[in-house]
Amino acid sequence: RDKKSGDWVRCNDPIEGTEITVSKLKEGHEYEFRVMAENANGVSEPLLTDKPILVKNPFTEPGQPGTPTCVSRDRNHIEIKWTPP
């Protein structure tokens, strides 16, 4: 469920196995998930995620690199170096 709306929404039909990809989530929203087991005898009580999960881009912009410093130079070129971010 989207923590902003508060409503539980079924995101899939029953599956075999213990893993699923949930799509159509909104970036910047927090979600709680619950799962239930089902067999010929019925459906279990739901089990909820420990804490809400924030949907966000897994990649971030890099930080700044270190300050460039002169390694060598002459009248036609300069060689500089810096540390990675």
Tab-separated table of N, CA and C in Angstrom:
chain	number	residue	atom	x	y	z
A	1	ARG	N	0.844	-1.182	0.000
A	1	ARG	CA	0.000	0.000	0.000
A	1	ARG	C	0.878	1.231	0.000
A	2	ASP	N	0.426	2.227	-0.689
A	2	ASP	CA	1.089	3.523	-0.709
A	2	ASP	C	0.760	4.195	0.618
A	3	LYS	N	1.784	4.590	1.364
A	3	LYS	CA	1.557	5.201	2.675
A	3	LYS	C	0.738	6.482	2.556
A	4	LYS	N	0.800	7.154	1.402
A	4	LYS	CA	0.038	8.394	1.232
A	4	LYS	C	-1.455	8.127	1.118
A	5	SER	N	-1.835	7.033	0.457
A	5	SER	CA	-3.259	6.741	0.289
A	5	SER	C	-3.790	5.872	1.422
A	6	GLY	N	-2.957	4.969	1.908
A	6	GLY	CA	-3.366	4.105	3.010
A	6	GLY	C	-4.184	2.896	2.609
A	7	ASP	N	-4.561	2.798	1.347
A	7	ASP	CA	-5.393	1.681	0.897
A	7	ASP	C	-4.537	0.519	0.419
A	8	TRP	N	-4.892	-0.699	0.831
A	8	TRP	CA	-4.210	-1.888	0.332
A	8	TRP	C	-4.708	-2.178	-1.073
A	9	VAL	N	-3.793	-2.490	-1.983
A	9	VAL	CA	-4.133	-2.798	-3.372
A	9	VAL	C	-3.442	-4.096	-3.753
A	10	ARG	N	-4.197	-5.029	-4.323
A	10	ARG	CA	-3.594	-6.283	-4.796
A	10	ARG	C	-2.718	-5.960	-5.999
A	11	CYS	N	-1.486	-6.447	-5.990
A	11	CYS	CA	-0.566	-6.114	-7.087
A	11	CYS	C	-0.298	-7.299	-8.008
A	12	ASN	N	-0.859	-8.460	-7.708
A	12	ASN	CA	-0.614	-9.623	-8.563
A	12	ASN	C	-1.633	-10.720	-8.282
A	13	ASP	N	-1.694	-11.665	-9.203
A	13	ASP	CA	-2.445	-12.895	-8.975
A	13	ASP	C	-1.557	-13.826	-8.165
A	14	PRO	N	-2.119	-14.874	-7.561
A	14	PRO	CA	-1.274	-15.828	-6.822
A	14	PRO	C	-0.139	-16.359	-7.702
A	15	ILE	N	1.027	-16.547	-7.084
A	15	ILE	CA	2.209	-17.034	-7.797
A	15	ILE	C	2.754	-18.267	-7.106
A	16	GLU	N	3.573	-19.008	-7.817
A	16	GLU	CA	4.361	-20.079	-7.210
A	16	GLU	C	5.731	-19.490	-6.959
A	17	GLY	N	6.289	-19.736	-5.801
A	17	GLY	CA	7.601	-19.193	-5.496
A	17	GLY	C	7.529	-18.139	-4.407
A	18	THR	N	8.664	-17.507	-4.177
A	18	THR	CA	8.763	-16.556	-3.066
A	18	THR	C	9.381	-15.223	-3.492
A	19	GLU	N	9.189	-14.835	-4.743
A	19	GLU	CA	9.773	-13.587	-5.238
A	19	GLU	C	8.894	-13.021	-6.338
A	20	ILE	N	8.744	-11.691	-6.342
A	20	ILE	CA	7.930	-11.041	-7.373
A	20	ILE	C	8.443	-9.616	-7.587
A	21	THR	N	8.282	-9.107	-8.792
A	21	THR	CA	8.595	-7.715	-9.099
A	21	THR	C	7.286	-6.943	-9.146
A	22	VAL	N	7.218	-5.849	-8.402
A	22	VAL	CA	6.020	-5.012	-8.374
A	22	VAL	C	6.312	-3.762	-9.197
A	23	SER	N	5.465	-3.482	-10.172
A	23	SER	CA	5.693	-2.334	-11.051
A	23	SER	C	4.643	-1.251	-10.813
A	24	LYS	N	4.779	-0.168	-11.542
A	24	LYS	CA	3.859	0.976	-11.511
A	24	LYS	C	3.827	1.662	-10.149
A	25	LEU	N	4.989	1.689	-9.464
A	25	LEU	CA	5.090	2.417	-8.207
A	25	LEU	C	5.499	3.851	-8.512
A	26	LYS	N	5.230	4.760	-7.597
A	26	LYS	CA	5.530	6.176	-7.801
A	26	LYS	C	6.805	6.551	-7.061
A	27	GLU	N	7.761	7.131	-7.805
A	27	GLU	CA	9.022	7.552	-7.200
A	27	GLU	C	8.750	8.596	-6.118
A	28	GLY	N	9.455	8.463	-4.997
A	28	GLY	CA	9.290	9.386	-3.881
A	28	GLY	C	8.215	8.967	-2.893
A	29	HIS	N	7.459	7.928	-3.206
A	29	HIS	CA	6.428	7.434	-2.295
A	29	HIS	C	6.989	6.282	-1.465
A	30	GLU	N	6.458	6.134	-0.248
A	30	GLU	CA	6.811	4.995	0.601
A	30	GLU	C	5.701	3.957	0.491
A	31	TYR	N	6.117	2.694	0.460
A	31	TYR	CA	5.163	1.600	0.336
A	31	TYR	C	5.386	0.570	1.430
A	32	GLU	N	4.289	-0.039	1.859
A	32	GLU	CA	4.335	-1.216	2.718
A	32	GLU	C	3.832	-2.378	1.871
A	33	PHE	N	4.397	-3.549	2.094
A	33	PHE	CA	3.986	-4.737	1.360
A	33	PHE	C	3.602	-5.819	2.350
A	34	ARG	N	2.659	-6.631	1.966
A	34	ARG	CA	2.308	-7.788	2.779
A	34	ARG	C	2.140	-8.984	1.853
A	35	VAL	N	2.493	-10.138	2.366
A	35	VAL	CA	2.385	-11.373	1.588
A	35	VAL	C	1.577	-12.389	2.377
A	36	MET	N	0.940	-13.290	1.627
A	36	MET	CA	0.151	-14.364	2.221
A	36	MET	C	0.447	-15.654	1.475
A	37	ALA	N	0.431	-16.733	2.199
A	37	ALA	CA	0.579	-18.054	1.578
A	37	ALA	C	-0.819	-18.596	1.287
A	38	GLU	N	-0.905	-19.361	0.199
A	38	GLU	CA	-2.196	-19.934	-0.171
A	38	GLU	C	-1.993	-21.358	-0.672
A	39	ASN	N	-2.874	-22.250	-0.232
A	39	ASN	CA	-2.879	-23.618	-0.753
A	39	ASN	C	-4.321	-24.112	-0.803
A	40	ALA	N	-4.509	-25.392	-1.044
A	40	ALA	CA	-5.854	-25.957	-1.183
A	40	ALA	C	-6.688	-25.795	0.086
A	41	ASN	N	-6.040	-25.596	1.223
A	41	ASN	CA	-6.762	-25.480	2.492
A	41	ASN	C	-7.106	-24.046	2.880
A	42	GLY	N	-6.629	-23.073	2.121
A	42	GLY	CA	-6.975	-21.692	2.434
A	42	GLY	C	-5.817	-20.726	2.290
A	43	VAL	N	-5.982	-19.567	2.924
A	43	VAL	CA	-5.010	-18.476	2.839
A	43	VAL	C	-4.535	-18.129	4.247
A	44	SER	N	-3.227	-17.895	4.377
A	44	SER	CA	-2.656	-17.546	5.682
A	44	SER	C	-2.967	-16.100	6.053
A	45	GLU	N	-2.652	-15.750	7.278
A	45	GLU	CA	-2.690	-14.357	7.701
A	45	GLU	C	-1.563	-13.619	6.966
A	46	PRO	N	-1.737	-12.339	6.669
A	46	PRO	CA	-0.684	-11.602	5.961
A	46	PRO	C	0.511	-11.305	6.859
A	47	LEU	N	1.683	-11.242	6.247
A	47	LEU	CA	2.910	-10.832	6.925
A	47	LEU	C	3.360	-9.533	6.270
A	48	LEU	N	3.619	-8.506	7.087
A	48	LEU	CA	3.910	-7.153	6.626
A	48	LEU	C	5.404	-6.876	6.641
A	49	THR	N	5.875	-6.043	5.704
A	49	THR	CA	7.277	-5.616	5.725
A	49	THR	C	7.566	-4.926	7.057
A	50	ASP	N	8.838	-5.014	7.515
A	50	ASP	CA	9.225	-4.428	8.800
A	50	ASP	C	9.016	-2.924	8.846
A	51	LYS	N	9.323	-2.250	7.735
A	51	LYS	CA	9.191	-0.794	7.674
A	51	LYS	C	8.849	-0.401	6.247
A	52	PRO	N	8.287	0.787	6.053
A	52	PRO	CA	7.961	1.231	4.696
A	52	PRO	C	9.220	1.310	3.830
A	53	ILE	N	9.036	1.102	2.528
A	53	ILE	CA	10.140	1.121	1.571
A	53	ILE	C	9.953	2.327	0.658
A	54	LEU	N	10.978	3.188	0.590
A	54	LEU	CA	10.943	4.381	-0.251
A	54	LEU	C	11.351	4.005	-1.670
A	55	VAL	N	10.505	4.348	-2.639
A	55	VAL	CA	10.813	4.083	-4.042
A	55	VAL	C	11.635	5.255	-4.566
A	56	LYS	N	12.848	4.951	-5.053
A	56	LYS	CA	13.721	6.004	-5.571
A	56	LYS	C	14.657	5.424	-6.608
A	57	ASN	N	15.243	6.291	-7.381
A	57	ASN	CA	16.233	5.894	-8.370
A	57	ASN	C	17.433	5.316	-7.616
A	58	PRO	N	17.888	4.120	-7.966
A	58	PRO	CA	19.015	3.527	-7.237
A	58	PRO	C	20.351	4.196	-7.545
A	59	PHE	N	20.376	5.058	-8.549
A	59	PHE	CA	21.613	5.733	-8.923
A	59	PHE	C	21.545	7.189	-8.485
A	60	THR	N	22.643	7.722	-8.022
A	60	THR	CA	22.689	9.113	-7.585
A	60	THR	C	23.789	9.846	-8.337
A	61	GLU	N	23.705	11.168	-8.323
A	61	GLU	CA	24.759	11.964	-8.943
A	61	GLU	C	26.028	11.814	-8.120
A	62	PRO	N	27.191	11.840	-8.758
A	62	PRO	CA	28.439	11.709	-7.999
A	62	PRO	C	28.725	12.975	-7.205
A	63	GLY	N	29.528	12.827	-6.164
A	63	GLY	CA	30.004	13.982	-5.415
A	63	GLY	C	31.096	14.695	-6.198
A	64	GLN	N	31.612	15.764	-5.629
A	64	GLN	CA	32.679	16.503	-6.304
A	64	GLN	C	33.991	15.738	-6.222
A	65	PRO	N	34.795	15.812	-7.282
A	65	PRO	CA	36.137	15.222	-7.198
A	65	PRO	C	37.019	16.101	-6.314
A	66	GLY	N	38.198	15.578	-5.973
A	66	GLY	CA	39.153	16.360	-5.194
A	66	GLY	C	39.694	17.533	-6.003
A	67	THR	N	40.316	18.464	-5.325
A	67	THR	CA	40.873	19.654	-5.975
A	67	THR	C	41.988	19.262	-6.942
A	68	PRO	N	41.929	19.745	-8.184
A	68	PRO	CA	42.996	19.435	-9.143
A	68	PRO	C	44.322	20.057	-8.693
A	69	THR	N	45.390	19.296	-8.860
A	69	THR	CA	46.728	19.810	-8.552
A	69	THR	C	47.649	19.556	-9.739
A	70	CYS	N	48.643	20.405	-9.877
A	70	CYS	CA	49.601	20.296	-10.969
A	70	CYS	C	50.624	19.215	-10.640
A	71	VAL	N	50.807	18.272	-11.564
A	71	VAL	CA	51.797	17.208	-11.401
A	71	VAL	C	53.087	17.595	-12.120
A	72	SER	N	52.954	18.085	-13.327
A	72	SER	CA	54.117	18.547	-14.091
A	72	SER	C	53.649	19.546	-15.140
A	73	ARG	N	54.596	20.328	-15.631
A	73	ARG	CA	54.266	21.303	-16.666
A	73	ARG	C	55.533	21.715	-17.406
A	74	ASP	N	55.326	22.185	-18.587
A	74	ASP	CA	56.394	22.838	-19.341
A	74	ASP	C	55.723	23.920	-20.176
A	75	ARG	N	56.394	24.438	-21.156
A	75	ARG	CA	55.796	25.552	-21.884
A	75	ARG	C	54.684	25.133	-22.845
A	76	ASN	N	54.501	23.815	-23.115
A	76	ASN	CA	53.474	23.352	-24.047
A	76	ASN	C	52.336	22.565	-23.408
A	77	HIS	N	52.491	22.108	-22.192
A	77	HIS	CA	51.432	21.288	-21.599
A	77	HIS	C	51.481	21.385	-20.074
A	78	ILE	N	50.412	20.894	-19.486
A	78	ILE	CA	50.346	20.770	-18.031
A	78	ILE	C	49.665	19.442	-17.725
A	79	GLU	N	50.126	18.761	-16.721
A	79	GLU	CA	49.507	17.513	-16.278
A	79	GLU	C	48.932	17.770	-14.896
A	80	ILE	N	47.622	17.479	-14.767
A	80	ILE	CA	46.980	17.660	-13.470
A	80	ILE	C	46.424	16.333	-12.987
A	81	LYS	N	46.191	16.243	-11.680
A	81	LYS	CA	45.562	15.044	-11.119
A	81	LYS	C	44.588	15.482	-10.036
A	82	TRP	N	43.666	14.577	-9.715
A	82	TRP	CA	42.688	14.825	-8.659
A	82	TRP	C	42.203	13.488	-8.136
A	83	THR	N	41.599	13.497	-6.984
A	83	THR	CA	41.067	12.260	-6.407
A	83	THR	C	39.625	12.082	-6.869
A	84	PRO	N	39.181	10.843	-6.990
A	84	PRO	CA	37.796	10.616	-7.405
A	84	PRO	C	36.824	11.070	-6.309
A	85	PRO	N	35.569	11.277	-6.688
A	85	PRO	CA	34.567	11.690	-5.689
A	85	PRO	C	34.351	10.605	-4.642
